[in-house]
Coordinates of C-alpha atoms in Angstrom, one line a residue:
M26 CA 265.7 21.4 81.3
K27 CA 265.7 22.1 77.8
K28 CA 263.2 20.0 77.1
I29 CA 260.7 21.2 79.6
N30 CA 261.4 24.9 78.9
Y31 CA 260.2 23.9 75.4
I32 CA 257.6 21.9 76.2
I33 CA 256.0 25.5 78.4
L34 CA 256.8 27.4 75.2
L35 CA 254.8 25.5 73.0
L36 CA 252.3 25.1 75.6
A37 CA 252.3 28.7 75.7
T38 CA 251.9 29.4 72.0
F39 CA 249.3 27.2 71.9
N40 CA 247.4 28.7 74.2
I41 CA 247.5 31.9 72.7
L42 CA 245.9 30.5 69.9
S43 CA 243.3 28.2 70.9
A44 CA 242.6 29.7 73.9
Q45 CA 242.7 26.0 75.6
V46 CA 245.4 24.5 76.9
L47 CA 246.6 20.3 77.5
I48 CA 249.3 19.8 79.3
T49 CA 250.7 16.1 79.1
A50 CA 253.1 13.9 80.9
G51 CA 254.3 11.4 78.6
N52 CA 252.2 11.1 75.1
S53 CA 249.0 11.5 74.8
S54 CA 246.6 10.0 72.9
T55 CA 244.8 13.0 72.2
P56 CA 247.1 15.7 70.7
T57 CA 244.4 18.6 71.2
A58 CA 242.6 19.5 74.6
N59 CA 238.9 19.2 75.0
S60 CA 236.8 21.6 73.0
Q61 CA 234.9 22.0 76.5
A62 CA 237.5 22.3 78.9
V63 CA 240.1 25.2 79.2
L64 CA 242.8 22.7 80.5
E65 CA 243.2 19.4 80.1
L66 CA 245.8 17.4 81.9
Y67 CA 247.1 14.1 80.8
A68 CA 249.4 12.0 82.1
Q69 CA 250.5 8.6 80.6
N70 CA 251.3 7.1 83.8
K71 CA 247.7 6.4 85.4
N72 CA 249.4 6.4 88.7
K73 CA 249.7 10.1 89.1
G74 CA 247.1 13.0 89.9
L75 CA 247.4 16.5 90.4
L76 CA 248.6 18.2 93.3
M77 CA 246.7 21.0 94.5
P78 CA 248.2 23.9 96.3
K79 CA 248.7 23.6 99.7
V80 CA 248.0 26.6 102.3
S81 CA 247.5 27.4 105.8
L82 CA 243.8 28.5 106.2
T83 CA 243.1 30.4 110.0
T84 CA 239.0 30.3 109.9
T85 CA 236.9 30.0 107.1
S86 CA 235.4 33.8 107.6
A87 CA 239.2 35.0 107.3
P88 CA 241.1 35.4 103.7
N89 CA 244.2 34.0 104.8
P90 CA 247.0 34.0 104.0
F91 CA 245.5 36.1 100.8
P92 CA 244.7 39.5 101.4
S93 CA 240.8 38.9 100.6
H94 CA 238.4 36.4 99.3
I95 CA 238.5 35.0 95.5
A96 CA 235.3 33.8 94.7
G97 CA 236.4 29.9 92.9
M98 CA 239.6 29.5 95.3
T99 CA 239.8 26.1 95.4
V100 CA 243.2 25.1 97.9
Y101 CA 244.3 21.8 100.2
N102 CA 244.3 23.3 103.7
T103 CA 246.6 21.9 106.2
N104 CA 245.9 23.8 109.3
T105 CA 243.6 22.9 112.5
T106 CA 242.0 25.6 114.0
A107 CA 239.5 25.3 117.4
A108 CA 237.4 28.4 116.8
A109 CA 233.9 27.7 117.8
L110 CA 231.8 26.8 113.7
I111 CA 234.7 28.5 112.1
G112 CA 237.7 26.5 112.7
V113 CA 239.1 24.7 110.0
T114 CA 240.5 21.4 109.6
P115 CA 243.3 19.7 106.9
G116 CA 241.2 19.1 103.8
F117 CA 240.5 20.7 100.2
Y118 CA 238.0 24.2 101.0
Y119 CA 236.5 26.4 98.1
N120 CA 236.0 30.3 98.4
D121 CA 232.4 31.3 97.1
G122 CA 233.8 35.4 98.1
T123 CA 232.6 35.6 101.1
S124 CA 234.1 32.4 103.2
W125 CA 235.9 29.3 103.1
S126 CA 233.6 26.3 103.0
R127 CA 234.9 22.3 103.1
L128 CA 234.8 19.9 100.0
E129 CA 233.6 16.5 101.4
V130 CA 231.2 14.1 100.6
Q131 CA 229.3 13.0 103.8
L132 CA 228.3 9.1 103.1
P133 CA 226.0 7.1 105.1
T134 CA 226.7 4.8 107.5
V135 CA 225.1 1.6 108.2
G136 CA 222.2 2.3 110.6
D137 CA 221.6 5.0 108.9
I138 CA 217.6 5.8 108.6
K139 CA 215.9 7.7 106.1
Y140 CA 212.7 8.8 104.3
S141 CA 211.7 8.4 100.7
S142 CA 208.5 9.6 98.3
T143 CA 209.2 5.9 96.3
P144 CA 209.3 2.4 98.2
A145 CA 212.2 0.5 96.0
D146 CA 215.5 0.0 97.8
Q147 CA 218.0 2.4 96.5
D148 CA 222.1 2.2 96.6
G149 CA 222.1 0.6 100.0
W150 CA 218.6 2.0 101.5
Y151 CA 216.6 -1.4 102.3
L152 CA 212.9 -0.5 102.9
M153 CA 212.4 -1.5 106.2
D154 CA 209.1 -3.6 105.8
G155 CA 209.7 -6.5 108.1
R156 CA 211.4 -8.9 105.0
A157 CA 213.6 -12.0 106.6
I158 CA 217.5 -11.3 106.3
S159 CA 218.1 -14.0 104.4
T160 CA 216.2 -12.6 101.1
L161 CA 219.1 -9.6 101.5
P162 CA 222.3 -9.8 99.2
S163 CA 225.0 -12.1 101.1
A164 CA 227.4 -9.2 101.7
V165 CA 224.2 -6.8 103.6
Q166 CA 222.7 -9.6 105.4
S167 CA 225.8 -9.4 108.2
R168 CA 225.6 -6.0 108.5
A169 CA 222.0 -6.3 109.2
V170 CA 222.5 -9.2 111.4
S171 CA 225.1 -6.7 113.5
L172 CA 222.5 -4.0 113.8
G173 CA 220.7 -6.5 115.4
F174 CA 218.1 -7.4 112.8
S175 CA 218.7 -11.2 113.5
T176 CA 215.5 -12.5 111.9
A177 CA 213.9 -10.0 110.0
L178 CA 214.3 -5.9 108.8
P179 CA 211.5 -4.3 110.9
N180 CA 208.4 -3.4 109.4
S181 CA 208.2 0.4 109.5
T182 CA 204.5 0.2 107.8
D183 CA 201.9 3.1 109.6
R184 CA 204.2 3.3 112.7
Y185 CA 206.7 6.6 114.0
L186 CA 209.8 6.3 114.9
K187 CA 210.9 6.7 118.5
S188 CA 214.1 7.2 120.4
K189 CA 215.7 3.4 121.8
S190 CA 214.8 3.0 125.4
T191 CA 218.1 1.2 127.7
T192 CA 216.3 -1.4 128.4
E193 CA 214.5 -1.9 125.1
T194 CA 216.5 -3.8 121.8
L195 CA 216.7 -1.7 118.6
G196 CA 213.8 -2.2 115.8
A197 CA 211.1 -3.3 118.5
T198 CA 207.3 -2.4 117.7
G199 CA 205.1 -1.4 120.2
G200 CA 201.6 1.2 121.1
N201 CA 198.4 1.1 120.0
T202 CA 196.7 3.6 118.1
S203 CA 193.8 4.3 120.0
V204 CA 193.0 4.0 123.6
A205 CA 189.7 3.1 125.7
L206 CA 189.7 4.6 129.3
T207 CA 188.8 2.4 132.5
Q208 CA 187.7 3.1 136.3
A209 CA 191.3 3.7 136.7
N210 CA 191.6 6.4 134.3
L211 CA 189.3 8.4 136.2
P212 CA 189.9 11.1 138.9
N213 CA 189.1 9.6 142.2
V214 CA 185.6 11.0 142.7
T215 CA 183.1 9.4 144.9
Y216 CA 179.1 11.2 144.6
N217 CA 177.0 11.2 147.3
A218 CA 173.9 12.5 147.4
T219 CA 171.3 12.2 150.4
T220 CA 167.8 13.9 150.8
T221 CA 166.5 16.3 154.0
T222 CA 164.0 15.4 156.6
N223 CA 161.6 17.3 155.8
G224 CA 158.6 15.2 155.1
A225 CA 158.0 15.1 158.9
H226 CA 154.9 16.1 159.7
T227 CA 151.8 15.4 162.5
H228 CA 148.1 15.2 162.0
A229 CA 145.3 16.3 164.3
Y230 CA 141.5 14.8 165.4
N231 CA 139.0 15.7 168.0
D232 CA 138.3 13.3 171.1
R233 CA 134.4 13.5 171.9
A234 CA 134.6 11.6 174.7
S235 CA 136.3 13.9 177.3
G236 CA 133.3 16.3 178.4
T237 CA 129.8 15.7 180.6
T238 CA 127.3 13.1 178.8
N239 CA 124.2 14.0 177.7
S240 CA 120.9 12.1 176.6
I241 CA 117.2 13.6 175.6
E242 CA 116.4 9.8 175.9
S243 CA 115.5 7.7 178.7
G244 CA 115.4 3.9 179.3
G245 CA 118.9 2.1 179.8
N246 CA 119.8 2.4 176.2
R247 CA 120.1 6.1 175.4
T248 CA 122.3 7.9 172.9
V249 CA 125.0 9.9 174.4
V250 CA 126.8 12.5 173.4
D251 CA 129.5 14.9 174.9
N252 CA 129.4 18.2 175.0
D253 CA 132.9 19.4 175.2
A254 CA 135.7 18.9 172.3
T255 CA 139.4 18.2 172.9
T256 CA 142.1 18.3 170.0
S257 CA 145.1 16.4 170.0
T258 CA 147.6 15.9 167.8
T259 CA 149.7 12.7 166.8
S260 CA 153.8 12.4 167.3
S261 CA 155.8 13.5 164.8
A262 CA 157.1 11.1 163.0
G263 CA 158.0 9.5 159.6
A264 CA 161.6 11.5 158.9
H265 CA 163.4 9.3 156.0
N266 CA 166.3 9.8 152.9
H267 CA 166.7 8.3 149.6
T268 CA 169.1 7.0 147.6
F269 CA 169.8 7.0 143.8
S270 CA 172.2 6.1 141.3
V271 CA 173.4 7.9 138.0
S272 CA 173.7 6.1 135.0
T273 CA 177.0 7.7 132.8
G274 CA 175.2 7.0 129.5
G275 CA 178.5 6.2 127.9
T276 CA 179.1 3.5 124.9
N277 CA 182.7 2.9 125.8
T278 CA 184.1 4.3 122.2
A279 CA 188.3 4.5 122.3
L280 CA 189.7 6.9 122.0
S281 CA 191.9 8.2 118.9
L282 CA 196.1 8.6 119.6
Q283 CA 196.3 9.3 115.6
P284 CA 198.5 13.1 115.2
K285 CA 198.1 14.6 112.3
Y286 CA 201.0 13.0 109.7
L287 CA 202.6 13.0 106.0
S288 CA 203.2 9.5 105.1
A289 CA 206.3 8.5 103.7
Y290 CA 208.5 5.4 103.4
I291 CA 211.4 4.7 105.5
F292 CA 214.2 3.1 105.0
V293 CA 217.8 1.9 106.8
Y294 CA 221.2 2.0 105.4
L295 CA 223.0 -1.7 104.7
G296 CA 225.8 -0.5 101.9
Q297 CA 226.0 -2.3 99.1

């Protein structure tokens, strides 16, 4: 106990003189604290670590168990609360002066998808370019197969991502960039046209043989002239209609289905 007290006293004295503290557990190979550090911990036994203070937080918005929020405070929370959006779970938390935030590293999981501006494989992320699974590192091949990519990675070149249906195979491709309309795509419309019967008409003519015949000539052969006239009319006939066809005038040009876009590279995480 006396030895520990002496060490603490020496450390306190060193702290006053240099404003830097080196706390050791065993003999240190560097008897002075790093010049860039206010506090340095050293353990001769490499199986030892730093044990942070344990507290019981209530919510991320409340300072409890402290009277107020303290920016820079770091603790290990042991409590679990179910408050919506502000609940806490066991783990490290730091305080930014207004609330607590959990310290955690969100690592990707096998099968995650991301976009990138560079085409090179990176930190376990592999470009979905249709390459054969056999070209991947051996440790990565089994992970790709576990996702359903048995022979090759999906080729995402010039394609959009969509949610998989219940019947589709993961990584399946499909769709078209354009479509040509057919008659089946058009509304069910019938075009009919009929002309009117306004072409019906009659013709009038003179019948000159219905009156008394007179002639100034004598003999058996004489020119006969009718002294009366009767007007007759032909029957009404000739009513008819016309049929015609209309040309659409189209050229069967396909419609583009391409919306406005921003191109990038698509990667799948398969680990390292």
